Amino acid sequence: MILIEKMILTAKFKQFLLSLILILTFIPLLLTQKAYAEEVYVYCAADKDNWHWLKNKTVIVTGEWRMKRLQNSFYLEYFKIVGGLSVVHDLQKQCIEEFGQEYKYAQPADNIFTGWRVFGEQNGDFADGIFEFSRHVPRIGK
């Protein structure tokens, strides 16, 4: 009888350990997965030297970063904003109201180190703004 009880306890303990290992393995994976929607701050730009965070970095919009291939190996990174370009036009009006007519470009940024990107839509329409092209360098190998 004692042998059977030990076998049952051992099987339950193994099952417990396996469950614990699975939980500890998958929780970090779930926490590191990116959600579909991302949030960015909005800044207002007049040119590359003059820009300010809209409403002191309190305006946040939702969407996702996308890349559009242009000619050859050049790409334009843009933020596909939820609500489309009509939302961007409202942001541009807020920029002008807060900082003046020259700050007419509402632009997306994750932080102060984000490059010059624009808002856009999947169909290829982009909001006016200051932007940089990136050059795709193909990987060699597998």
mmCIF file of C-alpha atoms in Angstrom, residues 1-7:
data_model
loop_
_atom_site.group_PDB
_atom_site.id
_atom_site.type_symbol
_atom_site.label_atom_id
_atom_site.label_comp_id
_atom_site.label_asym_id
_atom_site.label_seq_id
_atom_site.Cartn_x
_atom_site.Cartn_y
_atom_site.Cartn_z
ATOM 1 C CA MET A 1 0.000 0.000 0.000
ATOM 2 C CA ILE A 2 2.799 2.421 0.861
ATOM 3 C CA LEU A 3 4.486 1.740 -2.493
ATOM 4 C CA ILE A 4 1.286 2.643 -4.374
ATOM 5 C CA GLU A 5 0.906 5.857 -2.354
ATOM 6 C CA LYS A 6 4.529 6.804 -3.129
ATOM 7 C CA MET A 7 3.947 6.156 -6.833
#
